[in-house]
Coordinates of C-alpha atoms in Angstrom, one line a residue:
X1 CA 196.3 14.6 88.9
X2 CA 192.6 14.3 88.2
X3 CA 191.0 17.0 86.0
X4 CA 188.6 17.6 88.9
X5 CA 191.1 17.4 91.8
X6 CA 193.6 19.8 90.2
X7 CA 191.2 22.8 90.0
X8 CA 190.0 22.1 93.6
X9 CA 193.6 21.8 94.9
X10 CA 194.6 25.0 93.1
X11 CA 191.6 26.9 94.4
X12 CA 192.3 25.9 98.0
X13 CA 196.0 26.8 97.5
X14 CA 194.9 30.3 96.5
X15 CA 193.0 30.6 99.8
X16 CA 195.9 29.4 101.8
X17 CA 198.3 31.8 100.0
X18 CA 196.7 34.7 101.9
X19 CA 199.0 33.4 104.7
X20 CA 201.9 32.6 102.4
X21 CA 201.3 28.9 102.5
X22 CA 200.8 26.5 99.5
X23 CA 198.7 23.9 101.2
X24 CA 195.2 22.8 100.1
X25 CA 194.6 21.3 103.5
X26 CA 195.1 24.7 105.2
X27 CA 192.9 26.3 102.5
X28 CA 190.1 23.7 103.2
X29 CA 190.2 24.4 106.9
X30 CA 189.8 28.1 106.2
X31 CA 186.8 27.4 104.0
X32 CA 185.2 25.3 106.7
X33 CA 185.8 28.1 109.2
X34 CA 184.2 30.6 106.9
X35 CA 181.2 28.3 106.3
X36 CA 180.5 28.4 110.0
X37 CA 180.7 32.2 110.0
X38 CA 179.1 33.2 106.7
X39 CA 178.2 30.9 103.9
X40 CA 178.0 33.8 101.4
X41 CA 181.6 34.8 102.2
X42 CA 182.8 31.2 101.9
X43 CA 181.2 30.8 98.4
X44 CA 182.5 34.2 97.3
X45 CA 186.1 33.2 98.3
X46 CA 185.9 29.9 96.5
X47 CA 184.5 31.6 93.4
X48 CA 187.2 34.3 93.4
X49 CA 190.0 31.7 93.8
X50 CA 188.6 29.4 91.1
X51 CA 188.2 32.2 88.6
X52 CA 191.7 33.4 89.3
X53 CA 193.1 29.9 88.8
X54 CA 191.3 29.6 85.4
X55 CA 192.7 33.0 84.3
X56 CA 196.2 32.1 85.5
X57 CA 196.1 28.9 83.3
X58 CA 195.8 31.3 80.3
X59 CA 198.3 33.9 81.4
X60 CA 201.0 31.7 83.0
X61 CA 202.2 28.1 83.0
X62 CA 200.2 25.4 84.8
X63 CA 202.7 25.0 87.6
X64 CA 202.4 28.7 88.6
X65 CA 198.7 28.5 88.4
X66 CA 198.6 25.5 90.7
X67 CA 200.6 27.3 93.5
X68 CA 197.7 29.7 94.2
X69 CA 200.0 32.7 94.0
X70 CA 197.9 34.1 91.2
X71 CA 194.7 33.8 93.3
X72 CA 195.4 35.1 96.8
X73 CA 194.8 38.8 95.9
X74 CA 191.3 38.0 94.6
X75 CA 190.6 36.1 97.8
X76 CA 191.9 38.9 99.9
X77 CA 189.8 41.4 98.0
X78 CA 186.6 39.4 98.6
X79 CA 187.4 39.0 102.3
X80 CA 188.0 42.7 102.7
X81 CA 184.9 43.7 100.8
X82 CA 182.7 41.4 102.8
X83 CA 184.2 42.6 106.1
X84 CA 184.5 46.3 105.6
X85 CA 182.5 47.4 102.7
X86 CA 179.2 45.5 103.4
X87 CA 179.9 42.9 100.7
X88 CA 179.2 43.1 97.0
X89 CA 175.7 44.2 96.1
X90 CA 175.5 40.9 94.2
X91 CA 177.7 37.8 94.3
X92 CA 178.0 38.2 90.5
X93 CA 180.2 41.2 91.1
X94 CA 182.9 38.8 92.4
X95 CA 183.5 37.9 88.7
X96 CA 184.4 41.4 87.4
X97 CA 186.2 42.2 90.6
X98 CA 188.4 39.2 90.2
X99 CA 189.1 40.1 86.6
X100 CA 190.1 43.6 87.7
X101 CA 192.5 42.2 90.3
X102 CA 194.0 39.7 87.9
X103 CA 194.6 42.4 85.3
X104 CA 196.3 44.7 87.8
X105 CA 198.2 41.8 89.2
X106 CA 199.5 40.7 85.8
X107 CA 200.8 44.2 85.1
X108 CA 202.3 44.5 88.6
X109 CA 204.0 41.1 88.2
X110 CA 205.6 42.1 84.8
X111 CA 206.8 45.5 86.1
X112 CA 208.0 44.5 89.6
X113 CA 209.8 41.3 88.6
X114 CA 212.1 43.5 86.4
X115 CA 213.5 45.1 89.5
X116 CA 213.4 41.9 91.6
X117 CA 210.5 42.9 93.8
X118 CA 207.2 41.1 94.7
X119 CA 203.8 42.5 94.0
X120 CA 202.3 41.1 97.2
X121 CA 198.9 42.7 97.9
X122 CA 199.4 45.8 95.7
X123 CA 196.7 44.5 93.2
X124 CA 194.2 44.2 96.1
X125 CA 194.8 47.8 97.1
X126 CA 194.7 49.3 93.6
X127 CA 191.6 47.2 92.7
X128 CA 189.8 48.4 95.9
X129 CA 190.6 52.0 95.1
X130 CA 189.4 51.6 91.5
X131 CA 186.1 50.0 92.5
X132 CA 185.5 52.7 95.1
X133 CA 186.1 55.3 92.4
X134 CA 183.7 53.5 90.0
X135 CA 181.2 53.4 92.8
X136 CA 181.4 57.1 93.3
X137 CA 180.6 57.6 89.6
X138 CA 177.9 54.9 89.3
X139 CA 176.4 54.3 92.8
X140 CA 175.3 50.7 93.2
X141 CA 178.0 49.2 91.0
X142 CA 179.9 46.7 93.1
X143 CA 178.6 48.0 96.4
X144 CA 175.3 49.1 97.9
X145 CA 174.3 52.7 97.7
X146 CA 174.9 53.2 101.5
X147 CA 178.6 52.4 101.3
X148 CA 180.8 53.4 104.1
X149 CA 184.4 52.1 104.7
X150 CA 184.7 51.3 108.4
X151 CA 187.8 49.4 109.6
X152 CA 186.1 48.1 112.7
X153 CA 182.8 47.4 111.1
X154 CA 183.2 43.6 111.1
X155 CA 183.8 43.6 114.8
X156 CA 180.9 45.8 116.1
X157 CA 179.1 44.5 119.2
X158 CA 181.8 42.0 120.1
X159 CA 183.3 41.5 123.6
X160 CA 186.7 43.1 123.5
X161 CA 187.8 42.0 127.0
X162 CA 191.4 41.0 127.2
X163 CA 190.9 37.3 126.8
X164 CA 188.6 37.5 123.8
X165 CA 190.6 40.2 122.1
X166 CA 193.5 38.0 121.3
X167 CA 191.3 35.5 119.4
X168 CA 189.5 38.4 117.6
X169 CA 193.0 39.6 116.5
X170 CA 193.8 36.1 115.3
X171 CA 190.6 36.0 113.2
X172 CA 191.7 39.3 111.6
X173 CA 194.1 37.4 109.4
X174 CA 191.1 36.4 107.3
X175 CA 189.2 39.5 108.2
X176 CA 186.7 37.7 110.4
X177 CA 185.7 38.6 114.0
X178 CA 184.5 35.4 115.6
X179 CA 185.9 33.1 118.3
X180 CA 185.0 30.0 116.3
X181 CA 186.9 31.1 113.2
X182 CA 189.9 32.0 115.3
X183 CA 190.0 28.6 116.8
X184 CA 189.8 27.0 113.4
X185 CA 192.7 29.2 112.2
X186 CA 194.8 28.6 115.2
X187 CA 194.2 24.8 114.8
X188 CA 195.3 25.1 111.1
X189 CA 198.5 26.9 112.3
X190 CA 199.2 24.1 114.8
X191 CA 198.8 21.4 112.1
X192 CA 200.5 23.1 109.1
X193 CA 202.8 26.0 110.3
X194 CA 203.6 26.3 114.0
X195 CA 205.9 29.3 113.5
X196 CA 202.9 31.4 112.7
X197 CA 201.6 30.9 116.2
X198 CA 204.7 32.7 117.5
X199 CA 204.2 35.5 115.0
X200 CA 200.6 35.9 116.1
X201 CA 201.4 36.0 119.8
X202 CA 204.4 38.4 119.3
X203 CA 202.5 40.7 117.0
X204 CA 199.6 40.9 119.4
X205 CA 201.5 41.5 122.6
X206 CA 204.2 43.7 121.1
X207 CA 201.5 45.9 119.6
X208 CA 199.7 46.3 122.9
X209 CA 203.0 47.2 124.6
X210 CA 203.9 49.8 121.9
X211 CA 200.4 51.3 122.0
X212 CA 200.6 51.5 125.8
X213 CA 204.0 53.3 125.7
X214 CA 202.6 55.7 123.0
X215 CA 199.7 56.5 125.4
X216 CA 196.9 54.8 123.4
X217 CA 194.1 52.8 125.0
X218 CA 193.6 49.1 124.5
X219 CA 190.5 48.7 122.3
X220 CA 190.4 47.5 118.8
X221 CA 189.5 50.9 117.3
X222 CA 193.1 51.9 117.9
X223 CA 194.6 48.6 116.7
X224 CA 192.4 48.3 113.7
X225 CA 194.2 46.5 110.9
X226 CA 197.5 46.5 112.9
X227 CA 197.8 42.8 113.9
X228 CA 196.8 41.8 110.4
X229 CA 199.5 43.9 108.8
X230 CA 202.2 42.9 111.3
X231 CA 201.6 39.1 110.9
X232 CA 201.4 39.4 107.1
X233 CA 204.7 41.1 107.1
X234 CA 206.3 38.5 109.4
X235 CA 204.9 35.7 107.1
X236 CA 206.2 37.4 104.0
X237 CA 209.7 37.9 105.5
X238 CA 209.8 34.3 106.6
X239 CA 208.9 33.2 103.0
X240 CA 211.8 35.3 101.7
X241 CA 214.2 33.8 104.3
X242 CA 214.5 36.8 106.6
X243 CA 213.2 35.3 109.8
X244 CA 215.1 32.1 110.6
X245 CA 214.2 30.5 113.9
X246 CA 217.4 31.5 115.9
X247 CA 218.2 33.3 119.1
X248 CA 217.5 36.7 117.5
X249 CA 214.0 35.9 116.3
X250 CA 212.2 37.7 119.2
X251 CA 214.1 40.9 118.7
X252 CA 213.5 40.7 114.9
X253 CA 209.8 40.2 115.4
X254 CA 209.7 43.2 117.8
X255 CA 211.5 45.4 115.2
X256 CA 209.0 44.2 112.5
X257 CA 206.1 45.1 114.8
X258 CA 207.5 48.5 115.5
X259 CA 208.2 49.2 111.8
X260 CA 204.7 48.3 110.7
X261 CA 203.0 50.3 113.5
X262 CA 205.1 53.5 112.6
X263 CA 204.4 53.0 108.9
X264 CA 200.7 52.5 109.6
X265 CA 200.5 55.7 111.6
X266 CA 202.1 57.7 108.8
X267 CA 200.1 56.1 106.0
X268 CA 196.8 56.5 107.9
X269 CA 197.5 60.2 108.4
X270 CA 198.5 60.8 104.8
X271 CA 195.8 58.8 103.1
X272 CA 193.2 60.1 105.6
X273 CA 193.8 63.5 104.0
X274 CA 192.2 62.3 100.8
X275 CA 189.7 59.9 102.5
X276 CA 191.3 56.6 101.7
X277 CA 192.1 53.7 104.0
X278 CA 195.7 52.3 104.2
X279 CA 194.3 48.7 104.1
X280 CA 197.4 46.4 103.7
X281 CA 199.8 49.2 102.6
X282 CA 201.8 49.1 105.8
X283 CA 202.6 45.4 105.2
X284 CA 203.6 46.2 101.6
X285 CA 205.8 49.2 102.4
X286 CA 207.8 47.5 105.2
X287 CA 208.2 44.2 103.3
X288 CA 209.2 45.9 100.0
X289 CA 211.6 48.2 101.9
X290 CA 213.4 45.1 103.3
X291 CA 213.6 43.5 99.9
X292 CA 215.0 46.7 98.4
X293 CA 217.6 46.9 101.1
X294 CA 218.6 43.3 100.4
X295 CA 218.8 44.0 96.7
X296 CA 221.0 47.0 97.2
X297 CA 223.2 45.1 99.6
X298 CA 223.7 42.3 97.1
X299 CA 224.4 44.8 94.3
X300 CA 227.2 46.4 96.4
X301 CA 228.7 43.0 97.2
X302 CA 228.8 42.3 93.4
X303 CA 230.5 45.6 92.8
X304 CA 233.2 44.8 95.4

């Protein structure tokens, strides 16, 4: 592979790995969608993924670096900062932020692989909390002085009527809030991974049904990060072979949705006591719980 094509392909892989896909074509479509929404965000995402790839070439073998698995946490961090923290105070902060994520990710990878678990988005969460802590000590570092974490901030002023709301929930997967980006993302699913359309539809409508039964209203301020966490969990479980397309798939997707919602309620309450957002923790807790359950089951089978 050309010395120029390889870094580009790896960079796009890192962007597509946010949705557990290793596909530069999918990553390219996401970048194009972001360019239509916000050029600054698109450039920041590309920069974070490229820097992560270059660091991964030093820390790991070339094959792992090419997969983009070392880059998706940096991409997710940039997307989250742009959507909910008002963006970095300077695009240059993407560089130290990426280095922080990569350091935490390397440590997480080394520790969790010893117990046969995946690090998923744990580095994103820890890096976010660390940067928020640094900002409290030195205001203006990483973020603007008027920082406020608002989960619905990226979606203020949008039309949340029933028809539009589904597309807005779709765009949540890359922390956007526009119809145009949603259409690009859905088109990417149709081209590269049709199963994800089923996950998105089930996560959305199951969430609404569960919230309705629990007595909550429809608007996004209740759903917040919910669809995002649910679909990420479904994608991760598919990647680990837990969601084969059989006659039980709809029931399994409903149970995943219910588990993520319950977990999110609990984490939102507990973390709210100390003023922190749950971000992608519901996805991590549910997915790691499934992996731990599988590991325990396999251990018991070996003992027998």
